[in-house]
Amino acid sequence: MPVPPPTDPPQSPLFSFLLGRFPFPAFCLLSSSPPAPPFNSSFKSPPYKYAFVEFKRLTKKGFARIFLRARCHGLLLLMVLFLGTARRLLLFHRLPPPTSTSPALIKSAMSGSDSSTPRMVVRRVLAKQQHEGQGAVVRRSIGRNELRNLDPFLMLDEFSVSPPAGFPDHPHRGFETVTYMLQGALTHQDFAGNKGTIRTGDVQWMTAGRGIIHSEMPAGEGVNKGLQLWINLSSRDKMIEPRYQELLCEDIGTAEDDEVEVRVIAGEAMGVRSPVYTRTPTLYLDFTLKPGARLNQSIPESWTAFVYVIEGEGVFGSGNSSPVPAHNLLVLGPGDGVSVWNESSKPLRFVLIGGQPLNEPVVQHGPFVMNTPAQIDQAIEDYQCCKNGFEMAKSWRS
């Protein structure tokens, strides 16, 4: 029985497709024919035996085609060896998977300081007008009967004074005063020879310590407005030497985005830190929110914190709360931050103030703040007798 001529091994549809559309060296690697030995092998062993039979059957053109296929089998073998080695290398040197930023993280970075435990408003105090000093009018919130103090804060006044009214010579002992000018100017001088004027946007941070006598009077005509905050000192700092820190408006760090602006008087916000040194750790931020803006600001969880509204009205703590207008103080409950919304058509301006509680007894008599009644008696005696920090009081007048 005649031996039927050998037939080509079956080709895959992909191979047949490539055969008709690409140059041979490109598609020969896809051939399903058995790999070829080196070119000096005998034609009597496969696959050259197969190639020899094909030579008799095919034309010269067909032989050339089979010959090129055999060459490519050798290239295929080299390629397989190369890919196998490369694969093993890649298994041991895999690149880490690409990292992605979750939407929650993006939102947190954009908002600046989302809080996980937001503080709610637990108390609201309207700052009522009263007379102080010499013809001056203040709106007092902390320091009234409704809110005697808020550890470590002793008093907050929003003052409005025009000449000749003002705050003439008076003493202090045992705490710090922070005066922030909102409009106009105020001239300060004390019995140690210190004198200066703070203007709109400026801050004076005075540590009274063991004792100081000074005056604060308007520097020009018209209405002069500002905030004065009293911050208690710990028992170990109440009798330190007096000192001043003054920040001009242009020296106060500011930060803003499209809808929120903050002036950092003490502490840190939106990546800006104040240079003020606070013996009692304090956060003092002046925020302005455009209509429709929202703010999330972090606050140390163990600190006391409150908001005082200067202009406009805003929603604080919870989005379901009623808007709070100007001249109101809001005591914030426990948590690590506060949320604020301006849902009105006008800008909202407020100060956010926080501080680390001292958890010490507070005994206050006017401008003297100590820890025991006996210390208050001693402060009054020292002032009247011009001793223990009040030595220069005998001959000084502003």
PDB file of C-alpha atoms in Angstrom, residues 153 176-180 198 202-208 229 231 233 243-247 265-267 274 276-284 353-354:
ATOM      1  CA  PHE A 153     -10.986  81.488  80.654  1.00  0.00           C
ATOM      2  CA  GLU A 176      -3.056  87.051  81.093  1.00  0.00           C
ATOM      3  CA  THR A 177      -5.018  89.557  78.995  1.00  0.00           C
ATOM      4  CA  VAL A 178      -5.336  89.221  75.197  1.00  0.00           C
ATOM      5  CA  THR A 179      -6.507  92.376  73.400  1.00  0.00           C
ATOM      6  CA  TYR A 180      -7.520  91.985  69.727  1.00  0.00           C
ATOM      7  CA  ILE A 198      -2.280  98.519  68.715  1.00  0.00           C
ATOM      8  CA  ASP A 202      -3.169  93.889  65.929  1.00  0.00           C
ATOM      9  CA  VAL A 203      -2.914  91.761  69.075  1.00  0.00           C
ATOM     10  CA  GLN A 204      -1.367  92.418  72.478  1.00  0.00           C
ATOM     11  CA  TRP A 205      -0.781  89.349  74.664  1.00  0.00           C
ATOM     12  CA  MET A 206       0.048  90.581  78.175  1.00  0.00           C
ATOM     13  CA  THR A 207       1.126  88.310  81.027  1.00  0.00           C
ATOM     14  CA  ALA A 208       0.374  90.206  84.219  1.00  0.00           C
ATOM     15  CA  LEU A 229      -9.955  87.833  76.758  1.00  0.00           C
ATOM     16  CA  ILE A 231      -6.816  83.626  80.512  1.00  0.00           C
ATOM     17  CA  LEU A 233      -2.431  81.178  84.844  1.00  0.00           C
ATOM     18  CA  ARG A 243       5.850  90.280  79.900  1.00  0.00           C
ATOM     19  CA  TYR A 244       4.318  91.331  76.564  1.00  0.00           C
ATOM     20  CA  GLN A 245       3.891  89.766  73.156  1.00  0.00           C
ATOM     21  CA  GLU A 246       2.626  92.066  70.425  1.00  0.00           C
ATOM     22  CA  LEU A 247       1.622  90.955  66.937  1.00  0.00           C
ATOM     23  CA  ILE A 265      -3.722  84.394  66.651  1.00  0.00           C
ATOM     24  CA  ALA A 266      -2.712  81.400  68.784  1.00  0.00           C
ATOM     25  CA  GLY A 267      -2.350  77.721  68.001  1.00  0.00           C
ATOM     26  CA  SER A 274       1.085  81.273  65.384  1.00  0.00           C
ATOM     27  CA  VAL A 276       2.715  83.365  70.177  1.00  0.00           C
ATOM     28  CA  TYR A 277       3.894  81.502  73.261  1.00  0.00           C
ATOM     29  CA  THR A 278       0.972  80.566  75.513  1.00  0.00           C
ATOM     30  CA  ARG A 279       1.786  79.539  79.073  1.00  0.00           C
ATOM     31  CA  THR A 280      -1.694  78.127  79.319  1.00  0.00           C
ATOM     32  CA  PRO A 281      -2.047  76.177  76.028  1.00  0.00           C
ATOM     33  CA  THR A 282      -4.549  78.161  73.953  1.00  0.00           C
ATOM     34  CA  LEU A 283      -6.192  78.137  70.523  1.00  0.00           C
ATOM     35  CA  TYR A 284      -7.408  81.519  69.202  1.00  0.00           C
ATOM     36  CA  ILE A 353     -11.186  79.873  71.231  1.00  0.00           C
ATOM     37  CA  GLY A 354     -10.011  76.822  73.128  1.00  0.00           C
TER      38      GLY A 354
END
